[in-house]
Amino acid sequence: AITGQKQKIQMIVSQQNSCNDSSASTLAQWKVGVDHPADIVCSGPKYQYPYAADGVHLTANGYRQLGEKYGQIYYERIILGKEWRPLEPNSLERIGAVITLHFHVPTPPLVWDPHFPAPHPAIAEWKNGKGFEVSTAGGQKVVITSVTISGDRVVINCASDPGPGARVGYAMIGEKTRMATPFKGTHRWGLLRDSDPFVGEVTGLAQPNYSVAFEMAAQ
């Protein structure tokens, strides 16, 4: 009423992935778009962008890329009227030691980023997880033997059955060492992205959609 706009004000939020002790806010930044889809949309994570020396803030070019992503989403949601959503999980199922996650994929197919280093190099149980994390309901880390893509699904094979109530996370647990290549990155990241051909107008850089950081409970 104050602005005189005839439509709802579209709010766009991005996740922060820099600090190791802030996973609750990272999760909330994704969930607010899930819980209020008509008003708020999560643009995705920021772990794919270059970070400044403090490992917390983006570089100037990183913020330009983030702005380009905001612009793309605004165009899709407001100008075109499409229900754009980030690369995010819809559901998961566990059958013994195998966990399958079903994703909403903005631009198929799903792929693994070929340039980022493997996440969790210092956590032996998750070094093969490509950013995924599995723990028992009691918090014990479960060894991930392999993670594969199958259409819009990601299949996680564990060395043992994590049991009911297992926690399945992605890019939620930080490392002491920041991502080192292809640029100085942040402490929490993953390799899952889509194949969006969008290229930023200012930077001229490709902007595929990377999976949101998330945590879900298995049955």
mmCIF file of C-alpha atoms in Angstrom:
data_model
loop_
_atom_site.group_PDB
_atom_site.id
_atom_site.type_symbol
_atom_site.label_atom_id
_atom_site.label_comp_id
_atom_site.label_asym_id
_atom_site.label_seq_id
_atom_site.Cartn_x
_atom_site.Cartn_y
_atom_site.Cartn_z
ATOM 1 C CA ALA A 1 0.000 0.000 0.000
ATOM 2 C CA ILE A 2 2.850 2.417 0.748
ATOM 3 C CA THR A 3 4.494 1.969 -2.661
ATOM 4 C CA GLY A 4 1.286 1.669 -4.663
ATOM 5 C CA GLN A 5 2.421 -1.585 -6.273
ATOM 6 C CA LYS A 6 -0.314 -3.835 -7.609
ATOM 7 C CA GLN A 7 1.630 -7.071 -7.069
ATOM 8 C CA LYS A 8 3.455 -8.680 -4.186
ATOM 9 C CA ILE A 9 7.015 -7.543 -3.616
ATOM 10 C CA GLN A 10 9.241 -10.418 -4.681
ATOM 11 C CA MET A 11 11.917 -11.092 -2.105
ATOM 12 C CA ILE A 12 15.088 -12.951 -3.132
ATOM 13 C CA VAL A 13 17.441 -14.421 -0.532
ATOM 14 C CA SER A 14 20.738 -16.233 -1.016
ATOM 15 C CA GLN A 15 22.381 -18.664 1.373
ATOM 16 C CA GLN A 16 25.589 -17.860 3.187
ATOM 17 C CA ASN A 17 28.134 -20.657 3.239
ATOM 18 C CA SER A 18 31.156 -19.000 4.798
ATOM 19 C CA CYS A 19 31.060 -19.586 8.563
ATOM 20 C CA ASN A 20 31.271 -23.012 10.120
ATOM 21 C CA ASP A 21 28.906 -22.219 13.002
ATOM 22 C CA SER A 22 26.033 -20.788 10.968
ATOM 23 C CA SER A 23 24.358 -23.827 9.465
ATOM 24 C CA ALA A 24 21.030 -22.963 11.127
ATOM 25 C CA SER A 25 20.779 -19.679 9.232
ATOM 26 C CA THR A 26 21.909 -21.353 6.008
ATOM 27 C CA LEU A 27 19.092 -23.868 6.351
ATOM 28 C CA ALA A 28 16.565 -21.128 7.182
ATOM 29 C CA GLN A 29 17.551 -19.139 4.077
ATOM 30 C CA TRP A 30 16.524 -22.098 1.928
ATOM 31 C CA LYS A 31 13.452 -23.130 3.928
ATOM 32 C CA VAL A 32 11.880 -19.654 3.939
ATOM 33 C CA GLY A 33 11.402 -19.955 0.168
ATOM 34 C CA VAL A 34 9.984 -23.467 0.536
ATOM 35 C CA ASP A 35 7.522 -22.340 3.216
ATOM 36 C CA HIS A 36 6.514 -19.069 1.501
ATOM 37 C CA PRO A 37 6.912 -19.760 -2.241
ATOM 38 C CA ALA A 38 4.663 -16.916 -3.420
ATOM 39 C CA ASP A 39 6.592 -14.259 -1.512
ATOM 40 C CA ILE A 40 10.193 -15.387 -1.175
ATOM 41 C CA VAL A 41 12.580 -17.374 -3.348
ATOM 42 C CA CYS A 42 16.058 -18.644 -2.466
ATOM 43 C CA SER A 43 18.469 -17.946 -5.320
ATOM 44 C CA GLY A 44 20.709 -20.762 -4.132
ATOM 45 C CA PRO A 45 24.070 -20.911 -2.346
ATOM 46 C CA LYS A 46 27.081 -18.613 -2.685
ATOM 47 C CA TYR A 47 29.835 -21.239 -2.403
ATOM 48 C CA GLN A 48 30.374 -21.133 -6.185
ATOM 49 C CA TYR A 49 31.599 -17.527 -6.101
ATOM 50 C CA PRO A 50 35.097 -16.154 -5.344
ATOM 51 C CA TYR A 51 35.696 -14.981 -1.772
ATOM 52 C CA ALA A 52 37.852 -12.214 -0.306
ATOM 53 C CA ALA A 53 40.808 -12.870 1.979
ATOM 54 C CA ASP A 54 38.584 -13.089 5.072
ATOM 55 C CA GLY A 55 36.752 -16.098 3.625
ATOM 56 C CA VAL A 56 33.441 -14.510 4.641
ATOM 57 C CA HIS A 57 32.695 -11.828 2.044
ATOM 58 C CA LEU A 58 32.709 -12.201 -1.731
ATOM 59 C CA THR A 59 35.109 -10.348 -3.971
ATOM 60 C CA ALA A 60 33.735 -7.460 -6.055
ATOM 61 C CA ASN A 61 33.388 -9.804 -9.024
ATOM 62 C CA GLY A 62 31.684 -12.361 -6.796
ATOM 63 C CA TYR A 63 29.033 -9.819 -5.857
ATOM 64 C CA ARG A 64 28.599 -8.929 -9.529
ATOM 65 C CA GLN A 65 27.887 -12.589 -10.289
ATOM 66 C CA LEU A 66 25.431 -12.754 -7.391
ATOM 67 C CA GLY A 67 23.665 -9.678 -8.769
ATOM 68 C CA GLU A 68 23.450 -11.297 -12.191
ATOM 69 C CA LYS A 69 21.822 -14.358 -10.645
ATOM 70 C CA TYR A 70 19.326 -12.117 -8.822
ATOM 71 C CA GLY A 71 18.549 -10.423 -12.132
ATOM 72 C CA GLN A 72 17.961 -13.747 -13.862
ATOM 73 C CA ILE A 73 15.554 -14.863 -11.136
ATOM 74 C CA TYR A 74 13.709 -11.526 -11.122
ATOM 75 C CA TYR A 75 13.234 -11.799 -14.882
ATOM 76 C CA GLU A 76 11.941 -15.368 -14.614
ATOM 77 C CA ARG A 77 9.606 -14.725 -11.660
ATOM 78 C CA ILE A 78 8.361 -11.174 -12.294
ATOM 79 C CA ILE A 79 8.742 -10.431 -15.998
ATOM 80 C CA LEU A 80 7.910 -13.909 -17.332
ATOM 81 C CA GLY A 81 5.701 -14.966 -14.418
ATOM 82 C CA LYS A 82 7.349 -18.383 -14.057
ATOM 83 C CA GLU A 83 7.594 -20.271 -10.768
ATOM 84 C CA TRP A 84 11.382 -20.429 -10.754
ATOM 85 C CA ARG A 85 12.918 -22.467 -7.933
ATOM 86 C CA PRO A 86 16.537 -23.241 -7.097
ATOM 87 C CA LEU A 87 18.224 -26.586 -7.476
ATOM 88 C CA GLU A 88 16.799 -28.169 -4.318
ATOM 89 C CA PRO A 89 15.727 -31.544 -2.914
ATOM 90 C CA ASN A 90 12.053 -32.482 -3.045
ATOM 91 C CA SER A 91 12.191 -35.716 -1.067
ATOM 92 C CA LEU A 92 14.395 -38.582 0.005
ATOM 93 C CA GLU A 93 14.026 -42.265 0.704
ATOM 94 C CA ARG A 94 16.258 -44.778 2.468
ATOM 95 C CA ILE A 95 16.412 -48.486 1.712
ATOM 96 C CA GLY A 96 19.036 -49.963 3.986
ATOM 97 C CA ALA A 97 22.391 -48.400 3.205
ATOM 98 C CA VAL A 98 21.128 -46.666 0.033
ATOM 99 C CA ILE A 99 19.682 -43.146 0.219
ATOM 100 C CA THR A 100 17.984 -41.609 -2.829
ATOM 101 C CA LEU A 101 17.254 -37.894 -3.077
ATOM 102 C CA HIS A 102 14.840 -36.468 -5.643
ATOM 103 C CA PHE A 103 15.660 -32.944 -6.843
ATOM 104 C CA HIS A 104 13.906 -30.065 -8.533
ATOM 105 C CA VAL A 105 16.298 -29.279 -11.392
ATOM 106 C CA PRO A 106 15.834 -25.842 -13.023
ATOM 107 C CA THR A 107 17.742 -26.820 -16.191
ATOM 108 C CA PRO A 108 18.528 -30.537 -16.606
ATOM 109 C CA PRO A 109 20.677 -32.508 -16.609
ATOM 110 C CA LEU A 110 22.281 -32.691 -13.193
ATOM 111 C CA VAL A 111 26.090 -32.807 -13.319
ATOM 112 C CA TRP A 112 29.085 -32.697 -10.984
ATOM 113 C CA ASP A 113 31.166 -29.546 -11.185
ATOM 114 C CA PRO A 114 34.490 -30.543 -12.775
ATOM 115 C CA HIS A 115 36.529 -27.609 -11.430
ATOM 116 C CA PHE A 116 35.952 -27.534 -7.671
ATOM 117 C CA PRO A 117 38.072 -29.721 -5.378
ATOM 118 C CA ALA A 118 36.421 -32.585 -3.539
ATOM 119 C CA PRO A 119 34.580 -31.341 -0.412
ATOM 120 C CA HIS A 120 35.399 -32.673 3.060
ATOM 121 C CA PRO A 121 39.000 -33.672 2.344
ATOM 122 C CA ALA A 122 39.663 -33.850 6.096
ATOM 123 C CA ILE A 123 36.570 -35.893 7.010
ATOM 124 C CA ALA A 124 37.347 -39.490 6.058
ATOM 125 C CA GLU A 125 33.735 -40.679 6.264
ATOM 126 C CA TRP A 126 32.533 -38.080 3.723
ATOM 127 C CA LYS A 127 35.505 -37.562 1.414
ATOM 128 C CA ASN A 128 33.712 -39.553 -1.328
ATOM 129 C CA GLY A 129 30.407 -37.721 -0.812
ATOM 130 C CA LYS A 130 30.890 -34.840 -3.277
ATOM 131 C CA GLY A 131 29.474 -32.522 -0.608
ATOM 132 C CA PHE A 132 26.886 -34.900 0.866
ATOM 133 C CA GLU A 133 26.968 -35.795 4.550
ATOM 134 C CA VAL A 134 25.256 -38.733 6.289
ATOM 135 C CA SER A 135 25.009 -39.269 10.038
ATOM 136 C CA THR A 136 22.979 -41.542 12.282
ATOM 137 C CA ALA A 137 20.152 -40.133 14.378
ATOM 138 C CA GLY A 138 22.642 -40.039 17.243
ATOM 139 C CA GLY A 139 25.096 -37.907 15.274
ATOM 140 C CA GLN A 140 27.679 -40.540 14.321
ATOM 141 C CA LYS A 141 29.211 -39.974 10.899
ATOM 142 C CA VAL A 142 28.429 -42.704 8.342
ATOM 143 C CA VAL A 143 30.932 -43.656 5.656
ATOM 144 C CA ILE A 144 29.806 -42.698 2.135
ATOM 145 C CA THR A 145 31.277 -45.094 -0.413
ATOM 146 C CA SER A 146 29.886 -43.459 -3.572
ATOM 147 C CA VAL A 147 27.421 -40.867 -4.860
ATOM 148 C CA THR A 148 25.900 -41.075 -8.354
ATOM 149 C CA ILE A 149 23.470 -39.075 -10.489
ATOM 150 C CA SER A 150 20.476 -40.785 -12.090
ATOM 151 C CA GLY A 151 18.195 -38.346 -13.916
ATOM 152 C CA ASP A 152 16.825 -35.930 -11.329
ATOM 153 C CA ARG A 153 17.992 -38.185 -8.499
ATOM 154 C CA VAL A 154 21.180 -38.486 -6.489
ATOM 155 C CA VAL A 155 21.909 -41.932 -5.040
ATOM 156 C CA ILE A 156 24.120 -42.147 -1.956
ATOM 157 C CA ASN A 157 25.652 -45.528 -1.146
ATOM 158 C CA CYS A 158 26.782 -45.902 2.466
ATOM 159 C CA ALA A 159 29.116 -48.489 3.951
ATOM 160 C CA SER A 160 26.444 -49.333 6.537
ATOM 161 C CA ASP A 161 22.759 -48.705 7.165
ATOM 162 C CA PRO A 162 22.472 -45.307 8.936
ATOM 163 C CA GLY A 163 19.101 -46.364 10.356
ATOM 164 C CA PRO A 164 15.821 -44.502 10.896
ATOM 165 C CA GLY A 165 16.141 -40.798 11.601
ATOM 166 C CA ALA A 166 19.474 -40.535 9.833
ATOM 167 C CA ARG A 167 20.549 -37.001 8.929
ATOM 168 C CA VAL A 168 21.321 -36.332 5.279
ATOM 169 C CA GLY A 169 23.049 -33.032 4.668
ATOM 170 C CA TYR A 170 24.736 -31.234 1.809
ATOM 171 C CA ALA A 171 27.362 -28.477 2.183
ATOM 172 C CA MET A 172 26.300 -27.938 5.799
ATOM 173 C CA ILE A 173 29.480 -28.907 7.679
ATOM 174 C CA GLY A 174 32.480 -26.641 7.233
ATOM 175 C CA GLU A 175 36.148 -27.408 6.788
ATOM 176 C CA LYS A 176 39.046 -25.526 8.411
ATOM 177 C CA THR A 177 40.646 -25.225 4.988
ATOM 178 C CA ARG A 178 38.882 -23.076 2.397
ATOM 179 C CA MET A 179 38.212 -24.172 -1.170
ATOM 180 C CA ALA A 180 41.499 -23.495 -2.973
ATOM 181 C CA THR A 181 40.721 -23.905 -6.664
ATOM 182 C CA PRO A 182 39.817 -22.535 -9.160
ATOM 183 C CA PHE A 183 39.827 -19.514 -6.826
ATOM 184 C CA LYS A 184 39.843 -18.814 -3.117
ATOM 185 C CA GLY A 185 36.424 -19.998 -2.027
ATOM 186 C CA THR A 186 34.581 -20.631 1.200
ATOM 187 C CA HIS A 187 34.500 -23.316 3.901
ATOM 188 C CA ARG A 188 31.347 -25.210 2.920
ATOM 189 C CA TRP A 189 30.677 -26.351 -0.635
ATOM 190 C CA GLY A 190 29.457 -29.182 -2.867
ATOM 191 C CA LEU A 191 29.785 -30.298 -6.475
ATOM 192 C CA LEU A 192 26.154 -30.732 -7.590
ATOM 193 C CA ARG A 193 24.822 -28.306 -10.202
ATOM 194 C CA ASP A 194 22.468 -28.140 -13.181
ATOM 195 C CA SER A 195 23.169 -27.232 -16.837
ATOM 196 C CA ASP A 196 21.684 -23.723 -17.034
ATOM 197 C CA PRO A 197 23.368 -21.938 -20.005
ATOM 198 C CA PHE A 198 22.799 -18.476 -18.488
ATOM 199 C CA VAL A 199 25.798 -16.139 -18.802
ATOM 200 C CA GLY A 200 26.045 -12.909 -16.817
ATOM 201 C CA GLU A 201 25.801 -9.714 -18.863
ATOM 202 C CA VAL A 202 28.505 -7.844 -16.923
ATOM 203 C CA THR A 203 31.006 -10.581 -16.045
ATOM 204 C CA GLY A 204 30.496 -12.765 -19.107
ATOM 205 C CA LEU A 205 30.732 -15.796 -16.821
ATOM 206 C CA ALA A 206 28.539 -18.904 -16.871
ATOM 207 C CA GLN A 207 25.978 -19.103 -14.082
ATOM 208 C CA PRO A 208 24.589 -22.630 -13.701
ATOM 209 C CA ASN A 209 22.502 -23.305 -10.598
ATOM 210 C CA TYR A 210 24.318 -25.032 -7.743
ATOM 211 C CA SER A 211 22.418 -27.084 -5.199
ATOM 212 C CA VAL A 212 21.270 -25.333 -2.069
ATOM 213 C CA ALA A 213 22.888 -26.411 1.174
ATOM 214 C CA PHE A 214 20.334 -28.451 3.104
ATOM 215 C CA GLU A 215 19.639 -30.988 5.800
ATOM 216 C CA MET A 216 16.864 -33.575 5.803
ATOM 217 C CA ALA A 217 15.926 -36.557 7.958
ATOM 218 C CA ALA A 218 15.577 -40.055 6.501
ATOM 219 C CA GLN A 219 12.892 -42.457 7.642
#
